[in-house]
Tab-separated table of C-alpha atoms in Angstrom:
chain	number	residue	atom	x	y	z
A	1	UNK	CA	90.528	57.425	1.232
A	2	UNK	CA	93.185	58.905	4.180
A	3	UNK	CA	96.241	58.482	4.386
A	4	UNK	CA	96.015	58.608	8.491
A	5	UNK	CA	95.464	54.954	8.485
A	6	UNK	CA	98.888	54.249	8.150
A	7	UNK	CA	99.955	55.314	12.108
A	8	UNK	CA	99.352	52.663	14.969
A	9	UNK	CA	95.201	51.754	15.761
A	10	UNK	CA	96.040	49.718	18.787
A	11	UNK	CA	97.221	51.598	22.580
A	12	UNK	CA	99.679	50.176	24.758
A	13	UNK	CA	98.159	48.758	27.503
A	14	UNK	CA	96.434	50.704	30.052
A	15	UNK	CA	97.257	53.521	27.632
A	16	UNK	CA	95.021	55.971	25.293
A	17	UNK	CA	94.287	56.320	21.778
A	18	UNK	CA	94.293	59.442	19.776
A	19	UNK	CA	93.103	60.834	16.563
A	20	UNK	CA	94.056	64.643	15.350
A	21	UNK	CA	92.172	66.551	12.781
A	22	UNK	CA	92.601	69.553	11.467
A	23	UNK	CA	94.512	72.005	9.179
A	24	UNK	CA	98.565	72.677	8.562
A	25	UNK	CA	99.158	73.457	12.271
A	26	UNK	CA	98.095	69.601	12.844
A	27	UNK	CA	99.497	68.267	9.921
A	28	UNK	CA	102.911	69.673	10.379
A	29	UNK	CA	102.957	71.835	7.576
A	30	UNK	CA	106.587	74.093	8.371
A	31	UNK	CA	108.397	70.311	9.135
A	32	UNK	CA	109.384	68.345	5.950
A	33	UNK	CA	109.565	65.652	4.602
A	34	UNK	CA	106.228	64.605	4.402
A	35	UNK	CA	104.424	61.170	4.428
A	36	UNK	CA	105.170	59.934	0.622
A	37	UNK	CA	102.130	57.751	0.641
A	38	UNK	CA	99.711	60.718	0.166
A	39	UNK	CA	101.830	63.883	0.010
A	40	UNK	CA	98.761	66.454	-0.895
A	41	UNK	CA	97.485	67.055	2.954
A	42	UNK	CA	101.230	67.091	3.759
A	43	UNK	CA	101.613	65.152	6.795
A	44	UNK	CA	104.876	65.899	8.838
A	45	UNK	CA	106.786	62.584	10.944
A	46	UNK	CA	108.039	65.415	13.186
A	47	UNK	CA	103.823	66.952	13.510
A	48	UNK	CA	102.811	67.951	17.127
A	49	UNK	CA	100.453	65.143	17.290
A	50	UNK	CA	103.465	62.513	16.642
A	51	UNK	CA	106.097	64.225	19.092
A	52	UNK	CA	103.054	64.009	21.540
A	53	UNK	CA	103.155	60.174	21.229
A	54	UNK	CA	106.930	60.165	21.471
A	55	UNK	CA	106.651	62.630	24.974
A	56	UNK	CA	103.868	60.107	26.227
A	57	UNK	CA	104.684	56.513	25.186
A	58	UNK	CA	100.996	55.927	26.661
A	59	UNK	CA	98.545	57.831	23.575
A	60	UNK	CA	99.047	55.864	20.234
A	61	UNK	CA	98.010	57.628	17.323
A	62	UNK	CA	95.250	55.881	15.728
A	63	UNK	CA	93.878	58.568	13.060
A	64	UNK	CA	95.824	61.167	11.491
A	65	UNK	CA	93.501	62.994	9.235
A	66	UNK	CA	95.091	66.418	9.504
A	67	UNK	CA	95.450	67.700	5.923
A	68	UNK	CA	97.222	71.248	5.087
A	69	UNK	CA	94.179	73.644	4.034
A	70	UNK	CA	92.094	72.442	5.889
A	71	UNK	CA	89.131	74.708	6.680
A	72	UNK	CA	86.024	73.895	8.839
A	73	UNK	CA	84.358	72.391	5.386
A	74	UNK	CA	86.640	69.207	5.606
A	75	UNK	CA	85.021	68.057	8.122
A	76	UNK	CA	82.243	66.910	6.713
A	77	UNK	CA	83.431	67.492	2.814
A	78	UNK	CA	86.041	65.332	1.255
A	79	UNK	CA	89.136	67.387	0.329
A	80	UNK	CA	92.334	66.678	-1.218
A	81	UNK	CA	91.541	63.545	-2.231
A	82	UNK	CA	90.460	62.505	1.561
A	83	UNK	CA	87.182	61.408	3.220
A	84	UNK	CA	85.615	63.820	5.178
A	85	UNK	CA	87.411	64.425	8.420
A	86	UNK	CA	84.514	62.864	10.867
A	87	UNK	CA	83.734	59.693	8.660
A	88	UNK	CA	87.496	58.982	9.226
A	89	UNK	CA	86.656	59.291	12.451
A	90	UNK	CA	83.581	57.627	12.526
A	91	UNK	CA	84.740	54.601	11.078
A	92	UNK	CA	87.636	53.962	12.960
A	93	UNK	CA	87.468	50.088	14.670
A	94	UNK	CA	87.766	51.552	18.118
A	95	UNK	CA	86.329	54.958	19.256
A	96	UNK	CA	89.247	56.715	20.049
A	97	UNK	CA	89.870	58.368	23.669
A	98	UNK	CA	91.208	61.724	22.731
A	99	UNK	CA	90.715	63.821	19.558
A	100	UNK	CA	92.475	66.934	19.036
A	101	UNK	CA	91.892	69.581	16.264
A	102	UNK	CA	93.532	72.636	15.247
A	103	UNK	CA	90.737	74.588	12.472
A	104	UNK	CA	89.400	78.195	11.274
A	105	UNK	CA	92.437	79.891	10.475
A	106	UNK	CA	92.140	78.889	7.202
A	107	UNK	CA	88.196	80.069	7.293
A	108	UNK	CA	89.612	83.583	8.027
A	109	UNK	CA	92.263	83.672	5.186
A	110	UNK	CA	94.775	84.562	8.155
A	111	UNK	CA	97.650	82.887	5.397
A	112	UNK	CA	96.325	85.120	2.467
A	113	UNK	CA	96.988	88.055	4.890
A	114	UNK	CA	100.331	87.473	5.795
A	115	UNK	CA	101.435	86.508	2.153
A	116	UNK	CA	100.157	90.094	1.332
A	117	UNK	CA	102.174	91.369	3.964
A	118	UNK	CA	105.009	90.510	2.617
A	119	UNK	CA	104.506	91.406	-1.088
A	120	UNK	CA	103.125	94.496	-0.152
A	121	UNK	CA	101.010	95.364	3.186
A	122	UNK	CA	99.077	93.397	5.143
A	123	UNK	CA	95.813	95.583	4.725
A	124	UNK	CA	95.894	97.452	1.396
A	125	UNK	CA	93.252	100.282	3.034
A	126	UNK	CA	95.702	100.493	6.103
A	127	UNK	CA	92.322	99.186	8.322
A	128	UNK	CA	91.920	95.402	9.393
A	129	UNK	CA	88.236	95.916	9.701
A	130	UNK	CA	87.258	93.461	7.327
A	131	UNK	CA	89.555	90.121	8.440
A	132	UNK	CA	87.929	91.456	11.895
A	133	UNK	CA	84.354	91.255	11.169
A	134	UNK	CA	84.542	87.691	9.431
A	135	UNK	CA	86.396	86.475	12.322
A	136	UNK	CA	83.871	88.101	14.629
A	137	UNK	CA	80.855	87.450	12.659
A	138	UNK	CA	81.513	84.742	10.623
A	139	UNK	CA	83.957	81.876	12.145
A	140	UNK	CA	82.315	81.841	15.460
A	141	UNK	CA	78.910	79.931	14.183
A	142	UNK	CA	81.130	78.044	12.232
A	143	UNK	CA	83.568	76.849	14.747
A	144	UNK	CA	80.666	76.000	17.156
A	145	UNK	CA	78.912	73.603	14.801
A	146	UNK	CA	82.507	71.932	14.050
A	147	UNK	CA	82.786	71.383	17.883
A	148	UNK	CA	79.239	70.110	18.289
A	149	UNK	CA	79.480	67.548	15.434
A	150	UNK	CA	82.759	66.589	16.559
A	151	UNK	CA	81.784	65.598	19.576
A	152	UNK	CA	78.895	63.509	18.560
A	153	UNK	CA	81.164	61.689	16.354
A	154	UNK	CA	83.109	60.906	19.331
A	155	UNK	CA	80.875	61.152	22.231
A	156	UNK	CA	83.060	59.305	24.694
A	157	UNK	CA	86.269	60.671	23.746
A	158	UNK	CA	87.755	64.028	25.158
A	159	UNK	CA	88.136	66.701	22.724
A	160	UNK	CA	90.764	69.535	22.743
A	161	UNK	CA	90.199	72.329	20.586
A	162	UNK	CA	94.269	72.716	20.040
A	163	UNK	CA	94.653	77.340	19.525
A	164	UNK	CA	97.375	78.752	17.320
A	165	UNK	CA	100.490	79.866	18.605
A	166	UNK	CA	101.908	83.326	18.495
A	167	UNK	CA	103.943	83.443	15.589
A	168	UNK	CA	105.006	87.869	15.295
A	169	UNK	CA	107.805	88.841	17.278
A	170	UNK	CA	106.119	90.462	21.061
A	171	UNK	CA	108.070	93.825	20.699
A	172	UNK	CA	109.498	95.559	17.282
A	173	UNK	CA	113.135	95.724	18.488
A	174	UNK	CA	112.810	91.837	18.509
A	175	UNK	CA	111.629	91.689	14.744
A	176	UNK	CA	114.382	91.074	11.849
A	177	UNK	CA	111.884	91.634	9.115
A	178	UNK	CA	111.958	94.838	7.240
A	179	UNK	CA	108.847	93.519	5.377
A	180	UNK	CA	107.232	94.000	8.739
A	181	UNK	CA	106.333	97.157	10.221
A	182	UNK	CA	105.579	97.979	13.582
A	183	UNK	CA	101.948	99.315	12.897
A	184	UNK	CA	101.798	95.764	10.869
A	185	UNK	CA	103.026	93.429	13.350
A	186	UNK	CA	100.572	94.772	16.262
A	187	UNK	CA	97.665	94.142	13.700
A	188	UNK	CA	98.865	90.803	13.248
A	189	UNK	CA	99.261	90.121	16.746
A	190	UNK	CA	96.194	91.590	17.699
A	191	UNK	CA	94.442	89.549	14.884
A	192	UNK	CA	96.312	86.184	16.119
A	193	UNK	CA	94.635	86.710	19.470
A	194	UNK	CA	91.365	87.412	17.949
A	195	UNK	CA	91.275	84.446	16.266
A	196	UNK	CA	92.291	82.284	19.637
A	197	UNK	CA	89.524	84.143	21.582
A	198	UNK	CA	86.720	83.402	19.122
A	199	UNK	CA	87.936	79.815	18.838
A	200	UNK	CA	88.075	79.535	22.839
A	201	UNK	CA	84.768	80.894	22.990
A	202	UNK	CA	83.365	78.644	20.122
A	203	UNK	CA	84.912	75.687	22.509
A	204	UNK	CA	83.099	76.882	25.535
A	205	UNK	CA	79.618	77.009	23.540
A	206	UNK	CA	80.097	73.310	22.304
A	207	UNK	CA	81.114	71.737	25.911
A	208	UNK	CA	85.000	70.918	24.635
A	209	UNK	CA	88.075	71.488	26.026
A	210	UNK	CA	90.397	74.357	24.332
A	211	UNK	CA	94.445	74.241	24.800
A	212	UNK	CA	96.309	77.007	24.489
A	213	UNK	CA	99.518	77.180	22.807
A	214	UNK	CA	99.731	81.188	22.478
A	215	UNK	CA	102.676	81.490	24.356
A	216	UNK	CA	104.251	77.682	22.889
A	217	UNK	CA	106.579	79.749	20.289
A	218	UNK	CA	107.473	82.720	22.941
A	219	UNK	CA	110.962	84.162	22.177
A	220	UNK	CA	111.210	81.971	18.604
A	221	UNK	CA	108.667	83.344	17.143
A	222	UNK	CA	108.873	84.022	13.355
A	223	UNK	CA	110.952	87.076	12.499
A	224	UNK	CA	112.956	86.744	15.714
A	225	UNK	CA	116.736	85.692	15.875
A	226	UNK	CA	116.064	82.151	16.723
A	227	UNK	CA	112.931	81.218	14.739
A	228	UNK	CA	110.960	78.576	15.039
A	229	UNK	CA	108.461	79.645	12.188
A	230	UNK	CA	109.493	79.202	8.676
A	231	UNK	CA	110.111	82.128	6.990
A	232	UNK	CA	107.524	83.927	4.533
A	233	UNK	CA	107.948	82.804	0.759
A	234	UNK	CA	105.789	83.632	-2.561
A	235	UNK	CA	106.770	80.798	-4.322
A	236	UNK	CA	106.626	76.984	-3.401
A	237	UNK	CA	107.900	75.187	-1.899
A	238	UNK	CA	108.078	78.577	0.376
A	239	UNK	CA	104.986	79.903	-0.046
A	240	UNK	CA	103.413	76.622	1.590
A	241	UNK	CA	105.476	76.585	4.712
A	242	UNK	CA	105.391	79.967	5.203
A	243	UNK	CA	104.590	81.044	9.056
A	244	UNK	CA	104.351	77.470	10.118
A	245	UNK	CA	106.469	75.888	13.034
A	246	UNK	CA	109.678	74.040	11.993
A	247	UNK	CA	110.498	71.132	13.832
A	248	UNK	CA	111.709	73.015	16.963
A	249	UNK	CA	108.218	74.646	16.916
A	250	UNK	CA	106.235	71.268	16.761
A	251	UNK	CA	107.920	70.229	19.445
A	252	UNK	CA	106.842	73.191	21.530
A	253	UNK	CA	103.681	72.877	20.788
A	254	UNK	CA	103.124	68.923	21.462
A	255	UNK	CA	105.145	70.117	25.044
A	256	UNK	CA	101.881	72.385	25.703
A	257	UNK	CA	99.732	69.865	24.639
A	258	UNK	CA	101.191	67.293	26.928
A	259	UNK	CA	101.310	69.618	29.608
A	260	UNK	CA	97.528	70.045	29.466
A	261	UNK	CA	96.745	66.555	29.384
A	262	UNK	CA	99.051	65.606	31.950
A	263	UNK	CA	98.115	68.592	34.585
A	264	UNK	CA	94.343	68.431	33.488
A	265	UNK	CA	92.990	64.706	33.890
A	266	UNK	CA	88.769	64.962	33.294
């Protein structure tokens, strides 16, 4: 069962079909309300994939399978309720013509380190050595057999391995958190970019496309004067949205997205 099927499954003419998979940074996760039909994988009206309909009338939205949590496992595990990511896919009517997919930061636990930030440090030994080996050692395999299965379940269809924005204030005289320290914040930064490096390379090895959207958030990132990151909460509703983009940031990101696709045409 999904509760993707719900969006359009037929492009305007001459146009181009989508279908987005992936974790909270596709779903919209940071943006409620959220589709009342299936609320567990939390599906936002005001996700990146929908504004990137709304920016380019042409690309209809024919799978939204998305679901907050997400980690490379839903792919080809049922979770929340859902079908496995790529049987959604594989049994849409139509092969879609673009699939994008945002995946792995959940595989590194990146939320779990910035909830511990806040309720106490980010790395209780004062090292990041560990989140850095599993997303050195670990994800990459993983996120290379996610691509490659991907793209046989849509072998015609372009796929854009969709990074994660940078969501830490660039410079400590920016940041408004006094959760955050300096020493902190650089980890996390460093750790962000990590992540988008092992995920671009992981692209590269499978033959897909990778978008960045590192710079998407630049100036509004979370801890900043004008956020477009929700704040960091223990407690839900909070703790759920916490470091996700609001609606502002969705936006941002679906511009970067539709960039790419409009200035890139393989």
């Amino acid at each position: 069962m999904s509760a993707g099927w719900g969006d359009p499954v037929l492009a305007t003419p001459g146009g181009r079909t989508l279908a987005a998979l992936g974790d909270s940074y596709s779903s919209g996760e940071g943006s409620p309300p959220f589709d009342a039909i299936d609320p567990r994988c939390r599906r936002s009206a005001q996700a990146w994939p929908r504004q990137l309909t709304e920016k380019d009338p042409s690309i209809s939205l024919t799978l939204f399978a998305a679901c907050s949590g997400a980690t490379t496992d839903a792919l080809t595990g049922s979770f929340k309720g859902d079908d496995p990511q790529l049987t959604q896919l594989r049994h849409l009517p139509t092969a879609p013509d673009i699939v994008t997919i945002t995946i792995g930061g959940n595989d590194a636990d990146f939320s779990g380190v910035i909830i511990s930030c806040f309720t106490w440090k980010c790395f209780w030994d004062g090292k990041d050595k560990r989140e850095r080996d599993l997303i050195n050692k670990t994800l990459p395999g993983k996120l290379t057999a996610s691509y490659a299965a991907l793209k046989a379940a849509a072998s015609h269809a372009r796929i854009l391995v969709v990074g994660y924005p940078d969501v830490f204030p660039t410079s400590q005289r920016k940041n408004t958190c006094k959760w955050l320290s300096s020493t902190e914040r650089r980890q996390l930064t460093s750790l962000n970019s990590l992540l988008n490096r092992v995920i671009r390379r992981a692209a590269r090895d499978a033959d897909v496309e990778f978008v960045s959207t590192d710079r998407a958030l630049r100036g509004h990132e979370m801890c900043t004067k004008d956020s477009w990151v929700a704040p960091v909460g223990v407690f839900s509703p909070a703790r759920d949205l916490s470091a996700h983009p609001t609606p502002q940031g969705q936006q941002a990101i679906a511009e970067a997205v539709n960039h790419y696709l409009a200035t890139d045409s393989r």
